Amino acid sequence: MIELETRELEYFIAVADELHFGRAAVQLSIAQPALSKAIRRIESRLGVPLFVRSSRHVELTPAGESLREHGRHALNAVSAAVRNARHAGDAQTHLRLVLKPGGDAGLLSGILAEYSHQPDARRVEILFSGPVDRTDFLREDRADVGLLYAPFDDLDGLAHEILHTEDRVVIVPRRHRLADHTSVRMSDLEGETLPCWKGLPGDEGTGPEVSDVVQMMHMISVGRMIAILPRSLVENTPPDLVCIPVSDAPPSHLVLAWNEHDQRPSVMAFVAAALRARRQDAEPNIGTIVRQ
């Protein structure tokens, strides 16, 4: 039976992703000759070449492509096994919940109260994050559960339950041309400047870069942009700003999300508590876990 150590797989995948031994060595914090030797040792053990090397570039062979795909799954499985073993071995481990400040649609206190009634409830540590990295907290095991907003947050690889559905509003300064409207449509906002969220790939905003809601509100106040947000995120709007419903904007969903491979009883208990505590106006068909 041919065996590869976890460290060897990590070395191989780093080179396979970078297709450059020098960059992969820097990423792994090892010397390039040592990395090259490790890759040759793997190829010798497997009996097949994994890379086509030349003085100018590195390419994966078909065998290398296969090992990258399956090797990545193997590393993820090992990481999940270690993570779950650690959690299972520590009965006192707290539960980590990540969300953006104010990003709970008023549900958090009810969820925490409901969860606290569970016989095996653990202390819940609340983590606040910026607008673009909450899903990273879940994928990188920095949090156990998270309150996210769909369709804004990327739910790929996460299981989730919808807790609340709401409409969206546009925030404008009181002197804005639309400030006296009781409702607007998306077509009314064409040509307006929207915020560019810092660190968000593919963001189509054309306005100044912002990293949080406080910065965004200030930029709206001085007339540099407008913003379209879920209604619950702007309940405490400053007096110099106006919130106007956007009648044809797609709805926003507040979801409770967790890593799809994480089936620990403590996480499932928190999910169940959140579902019991969700608002009465939540969608009637949200009882099924959605897996992306």
CSV table of C-alpha atoms in Angstrom, one decimal:
chain,number,residue,atom,x,y,z
A,1,MET,CA,0.0,0.0,0.0
A,2,ILE,CA,1.4,3.4,-1.0
A,3,GLU,CA,1.1,6.0,1.8
A,4,LEU,CA,1.7,9.7,1.8
A,5,GLU,CA,2.0,11.8,4.9
A,6,THR,CA,-0.3,14.7,5.4
A,7,ARG,CA,2.7,17.1,5.2
A,8,GLU,CA,3.7,15.6,1.9
A,9,LEU,CA,0.2,16.2,0.5
A,10,GLU,CA,0.4,19.8,1.7
A,11,TYR,CA,3.7,20.3,-0.1
A,12,PHE,CA,2.3,18.8,-3.3
A,13,ILE,CA,-0.9,20.9,-3.3
A,14,ALA,CA,1.0,24.1,-2.6
A,15,VAL,CA,3.2,23.5,-5.7
A,16,ALA,CA,0.1,22.4,-7.7
A,17,ASP,CA,-1.7,25.6,-6.8
A,18,GLU,CA,1.2,27.9,-7.4
A,19,LEU,CA,2.8,26.0,-10.3
A,20,HIS,CA,6.0,27.6,-9.1
A,21,PHE,CA,8.4,25.9,-6.6
A,22,GLY,CA,9.8,29.2,-5.3
A,23,ARG,CA,6.4,30.8,-4.4
A,24,ALA,CA,5.2,27.5,-2.9
A,25,ALA,CA,8.4,27.3,-0.8
A,26,VAL,CA,7.7,30.8,0.5
A,27,GLN,CA,4.1,29.9,1.3
A,28,LEU,CA,5.2,26.8,3.2
A,29,SER,CA,8.1,28.6,4.9
A,30,ILE,CA,10.7,26.0,3.7
A,31,ALA,CA,13.7,26.1,1.5
A,32,GLN,CA,13.1,25.5,-2.2
A,33,PRO,CA,15.6,22.7,-2.6
A,34,ALA,CA,13.9,20.8,0.3
A,35,LEU,CA,10.5,21.3,-1.4
A,36,SER,CA,11.9,20.0,-4.7
A,37,LYS,CA,13.4,17.0,-3.0
A,38,ALA,CA,10.1,16.2,-1.2
A,39,ILE,CA,8.2,16.4,-4.5
A,40,ARG,CA,10.6,14.1,-6.2
A,41,ARG,CA,10.3,11.7,-3.3
A,42,ILE,CA,6.5,11.6,-3.7
A,43,GLU,CA,6.8,11.0,-7.4
A,44,SER,CA,9.3,8.1,-6.8
A,45,ARG,CA,6.9,6.6,-4.3
A,46,LEU,CA,3.9,6.8,-6.5
A,47,GLY,CA,5.9,5.7,-9.6
A,48,VAL,CA,4.4,8.5,-11.8
A,49,PRO,CA,5.5,12.0,-12.7
A,50,LEU,CA,3.2,14.7,-11.1
A,51,PHE,CA,4.7,17.8,-12.8
A,52,VAL,CA,6.2,18.6,-16.2
A,53,ARG,CA,9.1,21.0,-15.4
A,54,SER,CA,11.1,23.3,-17.6
A,55,SER,CA,13.3,26.3,-17.0
A,56,ARG,CA,10.3,28.6,-17.6
A,57,HIS,CA,7.2,26.9,-16.2
A,58,VAL,CA,5.7,24.1,-14.3
A,59,GLU,CA,2.7,22.1,-15.4
A,60,LEU,CA,0.6,19.3,-13.8
A,61,THR,CA,0.5,15.9,-15.5
A,62,PRO,CA,-2.8,14.0,-15.6
A,63,ALA,CA,-1.6,12.1,-12.5
A,64,GLY,CA,-0.9,15.4,-10.8
A,65,GLU,CA,-4.3,16.8,-11.6
A,66,SER,CA,-5.9,13.7,-10.1
A,67,LEU,CA,-3.8,13.9,-6.9
A,68,ARG,CA,-4.5,17.6,-6.5
A,69,GLU,CA,-8.3,17.0,-6.6
A,70,HIS,CA,-8.4,13.9,-4.3
A,71,GLY,CA,-5.5,15.1,-2.1
A,72,ARG,CA,-7.4,18.3,-1.3
A,73,HIS,CA,-10.4,16.3,-0.3
A,74,ALA,CA,-8.2,14.1,1.9
A,75,LEU,CA,-6.6,17.1,3.7
A,76,ASN,CA,-10.1,18.6,4.3
A,77,ALA,CA,-11.2,15.3,5.8
A,78,VAL,CA,-8.2,15.1,8.0
A,79,SER,CA,-8.8,18.7,9.2
A,80,ALA,CA,-12.4,18.0,9.9
A,81,ALA,CA,-11.6,14.8,11.8
A,82,VAL,CA,-9.1,16.6,14.0
A,83,ARG,CA,-11.4,19.5,14.6
A,84,ASN,CA,-14.3,17.3,15.6
A,85,ALA,CA,-12.1,15.2,17.8
A,86,ARG,CA,-10.9,18.2,19.7
A,87,HIS,CA,-14.5,19.5,20.1
A,88,ALA,CA,-15.8,16.2,21.2
A,89,GLY,CA,-13.0,15.8,23.7
A,90,ASP,CA,-13.6,19.1,25.4
A,91,ALA,CA,-17.1,19.1,27.0
A,92,GLN,CA,-16.5,22.7,28.2
A,93,THR,CA,-15.8,24.1,24.7
A,94,HIS,CA,-17.9,27.2,24.1
A,95,LEU,CA,-19.9,27.8,20.9
A,96,ARG,CA,-18.6,30.6,18.7
A,97,LEU,CA,-21.2,32.7,16.8
A,98,VAL,CA,-20.0,35.3,14.2
A,99,LEU,CA,-22.1,38.1,12.8
A,100,LYS,CA,-21.8,41.7,11.7
A,101,PRO,CA,-22.6,44.4,14.3
A,102,GLY,CA,-26.4,44.8,14.2
A,103,GLY,CA,-26.7,42.0,11.7
A,104,ASP,CA,-29.2,39.8,13.6
A,105,ALA,CA,-32.6,41.4,12.6
A,106,GLY,CA,-33.4,41.6,16.3
A,107,LEU,CA,-33.4,37.8,16.7
A,108,LEU,CA,-30.2,37.2,18.6
A,109,SER,CA,-31.5,37.7,22.2
A,110,GLY,CA,-34.4,35.3,21.6
A,111,ILE,CA,-32.1,32.7,20.0
A,112,LEU,CA,-29.7,32.9,22.9
A,113,ALA,CA,-32.5,32.6,25.4
A,114,GLU,CA,-34.0,29.6,23.7
A,115,TYR,CA,-30.6,27.9,23.4
A,116,SER,CA,-29.8,28.5,27.1
A,117,HIS,CA,-32.7,26.2,28.0
A,118,GLN,CA,-31.0,23.3,26.5
A,119,PRO,CA,-29.6,20.8,29.0
A,120,ASP,CA,-26.2,20.7,27.3
A,121,ALA,CA,-26.1,24.4,26.3
A,122,ARG,CA,-22.6,25.9,26.2
A,123,ARG,CA,-21.4,29.5,26.7
A,124,VAL,CA,-21.9,31.4,23.4
A,125,GLU,CA,-19.0,33.6,22.4
A,126,ILE,CA,-20.1,36.3,20.0
A,127,LEU,CA,-17.6,37.4,17.4
A,128,PHE,CA,-18.1,40.5,15.3
A,129,SER,CA,-16.6,40.7,11.8
A,130,GLY,CA,-16.4,43.0,8.9
A,131,PRO,CA,-18.7,42.9,5.9
A,132,VAL,CA,-16.8,40.4,3.8
A,133,ASP,CA,-15.2,37.7,6.0
A,134,ARG,CA,-17.9,36.0,8.0
A,135,THR,CA,-18.0,33.0,5.8
A,136,ASP,CA,-14.2,32.7,6.2
A,137,PHE,CA,-14.8,32.4,10.0
A,138,LEU,CA,-16.9,29.3,9.3
A,139,ARG,CA,-14.8,27.7,6.7
A,140,GLU,CA,-11.6,28.2,8.6
A,141,ASP,CA,-13.0,26.9,12.0
A,142,ARG,CA,-12.8,30.3,13.6
A,143,ALA,CA,-16.5,30.2,14.3
A,144,ASP,CA,-19.1,27.4,14.7
A,145,VAL,CA,-22.2,29.2,13.5
A,146,GLY,CA,-22.8,32.5,11.9
A,147,LEU,CA,-25.6,34.9,11.0
A,148,LEU,CA,-25.2,35.8,7.3
A,149,TYR,CA,-27.2,37.6,4.7
A,150,ALA,CA,-28.3,36.0,1.5
A,151,PRO,CA,-27.7,36.7,-1.4
A,152,PHE,CA,-24.9,38.9,-0.3
A,153,ASP,CA,-22.7,36.3,1.6
A,154,ASP,CA,-21.3,33.3,-0.3
A,155,LEU,CA,-22.9,30.2,1.2
A,156,ASP,CA,-20.9,27.7,-0.9
A,157,GLY,CA,-19.9,24.8,1.3
A,158,LEU,CA,-22.1,25.9,4.2
A,159,ALA,CA,-25.4,24.4,5.4
A,160,HIS,CA,-27.9,27.1,6.4
A,161,GLU,CA,-31.4,27.8,7.6
A,162,ILE,CA,-33.4,30.9,6.7
A,163,LEU,CA,-34.5,32.7,9.9
A,164,HIS,CA,-36.0,35.9,8.5
A,165,THR,CA,-36.9,37.5,5.2
A,166,GLU,CA,-37.2,41.2,4.7
A,167,ASP,CA,-37.4,43.8,2.0
A,168,ARG,CA,-34.6,46.2,1.1
A,169,VAL,CA,-34.4,50.0,1.3
A,170,VAL,CA,-32.2,52.6,-0.2
A,171,ILE,CA,-30.5,55.1,2.0
A,172,VAL,CA,-30.1,58.7,0.7
A,173,PRO,CA,-29.3,62.1,2.1
A,174,ARG,CA,-32.3,64.3,2.9
A,175,ARG,CA,-31.3,66.7,0.0
A,176,HIS,CA,-31.3,63.8,-2.5
A,177,ARG,CA,-33.7,64.0,-5.5
A,178,LEU,CA,-35.6,60.9,-4.2
A,179,ALA,CA,-35.8,61.8,-0.6
A,180,ASP,CA,-39.5,62.7,-0.7
A,181,HIS,CA,-40.5,59.5,-2.4
A,182,THR,CA,-42.5,56.9,-0.4
A,183,SER,CA,-41.2,54.1,-2.6
A,184,VAL,CA,-38.8,53.7,-5.5
A,185,ARG,CA,-37.9,51.1,-8.1
A,186,MET,CA,-34.4,49.8,-9.1
A,187,SER,CA,-34.7,51.7,-12.3
A,188,ASP,CA,-35.0,55.0,-10.3
A,189,LEU,CA,-31.5,54.3,-9.0
A,190,GLU,CA,-29.7,53.9,-12.3
A,191,GLY,CA,-26.6,56.0,-12.5
A,192,GLU,CA,-26.3,56.4,-8.7
A,193,THR,CA,-23.0,55.8,-6.9
A,194,LEU,CA,-23.0,52.7,-4.7
A,195,PRO,CA,-20.4,51.8,-2.1
A,196,CYS,CA,-17.4,49.7,-2.9
A,197,TRP,CA,-16.9,47.2,0.0
A,198,LYS,CA,-13.3,46.7,1.0
A,199,GLY,CA,-12.0,43.2,0.3
A,200,LEU,CA,-15.2,42.0,-1.5
A,201,PRO,CA,-14.3,40.3,-4.8
A,202,GLY,CA,-16.5,41.2,-7.8
A,203,ASP,CA,-18.1,44.2,-6.0
A,204,GLU,CA,-19.7,46.3,-8.6
A,205,GLY,CA,-19.8,49.5,-6.4
A,206,THR,CA,-18.4,52.6,-8.1
A,207,GLY,CA,-18.2,54.8,-5.1
A,208,PRO,CA,-15.5,55.3,-2.4
A,209,GLU,CA,-14.3,52.1,-0.6
A,210,VAL,CA,-15.8,51.5,2.8
A,211,SER,CA,-15.2,48.8,5.3
A,212,ASP,CA,-18.2,49.1,7.7
A,213,VAL,CA,-21.6,50.6,7.9
A,214,VAL,CA,-20.4,53.6,10.0
A,215,GLN,CA,-18.1,54.7,7.2
A,216,MET,CA,-20.9,54.1,4.6
A,217,MET,CA,-23.4,56.2,6.5
A,218,HIS,CA,-20.9,59.1,6.8
A,219,MET,CA,-20.2,58.9,3.0
A,220,ILE,CA,-24.0,59.0,2.3
A,221,SER,CA,-24.4,61.9,4.6
A,222,VAL,CA,-21.9,64.0,2.7
A,223,GLY,CA,-23.5,63.0,-0.7
A,224,ARG,CA,-20.8,60.7,-2.0
A,225,MET,CA,-23.0,57.7,-2.5
A,226,ILE,CA,-26.3,55.9,-1.7
A,227,ALA,CA,-26.7,52.3,-0.5
A,228,ILE,CA,-29.3,49.5,-0.8
A,229,LEU,CA,-29.5,47.4,2.3
A,230,PRO,CA,-31.8,45.0,4.2
A,231,ARG,CA,-34.2,47.0,6.2
A,232,SER,CA,-33.1,45.7,9.6
A,233,LEU,CA,-29.6,46.9,9.1
A,234,VAL,CA,-30.7,50.5,9.0
A,235,GLU,CA,-33.4,50.8,11.7
A,236,ASN,CA,-31.4,53.5,13.5
A,237,THR,CA,-30.7,55.8,10.6
A,238,PRO,CA,-29.1,59.2,11.4
A,239,PRO,CA,-31.6,62.1,11.1
A,240,ASP,CA,-29.9,63.5,8.1
A,241,LEU,CA,-30.6,60.3,6.0
A,242,VAL,CA,-33.8,58.9,4.6
A,243,CYS,CA,-34.7,55.2,4.1
A,244,ILE,CA,-37.0,54.5,1.2
A,245,PRO,CA,-38.4,51.0,0.3
A,246,VAL,CA,-37.2,49.6,-3.0
A,247,SER,CA,-40.3,47.9,-4.3
A,248,ASP,CA,-38.7,45.6,-6.9
A,249,ALA,CA,-35.4,44.7,-5.1
A,250,PRO,CA,-35.0,41.0,-4.4
A,251,PRO,CA,-35.7,40.2,-0.8
A,252,SER,CA,-32.9,39.7,1.7
A,253,HIS,CA,-32.7,36.6,3.9
A,254,LEU,CA,-31.0,36.4,7.3
A,255,VAL,CA,-29.6,32.9,7.6
A,256,LEU,CA,-28.0,30.8,10.3
A,257,ALA,CA,-25.1,29.0,8.7
A,258,TRP,CA,-22.5,26.4,9.7
A,259,ASN,CA,-19.9,24.2,8.0
A,260,GLU,CA,-21.8,21.5,6.0
A,261,HIS,CA,-19.4,18.8,7.4
A,262,ASP,CA,-20.0,19.9,11.1
A,263,GLN,CA,-22.7,17.7,12.6
A,264,ARG,CA,-21.7,18.1,16.3
A,265,PRO,CA,-24.6,17.9,18.7
A,266,SER,CA,-23.8,21.4,20.1
A,267,VAL,CA,-24.1,23.0,16.7
A,268,MET,CA,-27.3,21.1,15.9
A,269,ALA,CA,-28.8,22.1,19.2
A,270,PHE,CA,-28.1,25.7,18.5
A,271,VAL,CA,-29.6,25.4,15.0
A,272,ALA,CA,-32.8,23.9,16.5
A,273,ALA,CA,-33.0,26.6,19.1
A,274,ALA,CA,-32.6,29.3,16.4
A,275,LEU,CA,-35.5,27.8,14.4
A,276,ARG,CA,-37.7,27.8,17.5
A,277,ALA,CA,-36.9,31.4,18.1
A,278,ARG,CA,-37.3,32.7,14.6
A,279,ARG,CA,-39.9,35.3,13.8
A,280,GLN,CA,-43.4,34.4,13.0
A,281,ASP,CA,-43.1,36.2,9.6
A,282,ALA,CA,-40.3,33.9,8.4
A,283,GLU,CA,-41.0,31.9,5.3
A,284,PRO,CA,-43.2,28.9,5.9
A,285,ASN,CA,-41.1,26.5,3.9
A,286,ILE,CA,-37.7,27.0,5.6
A,287,GLY,CA,-37.7,23.9,7.7
A,288,THR,CA,-35.4,22.0,5.4
A,289,ILE,CA,-31.6,22.4,5.7
A,290,VAL,CA,-30.2,23.9,2.5
A,291,ARG,CA,-26.8,22.6,1.5
A,292,GLN,CA,-24.8,24.3,-1.2
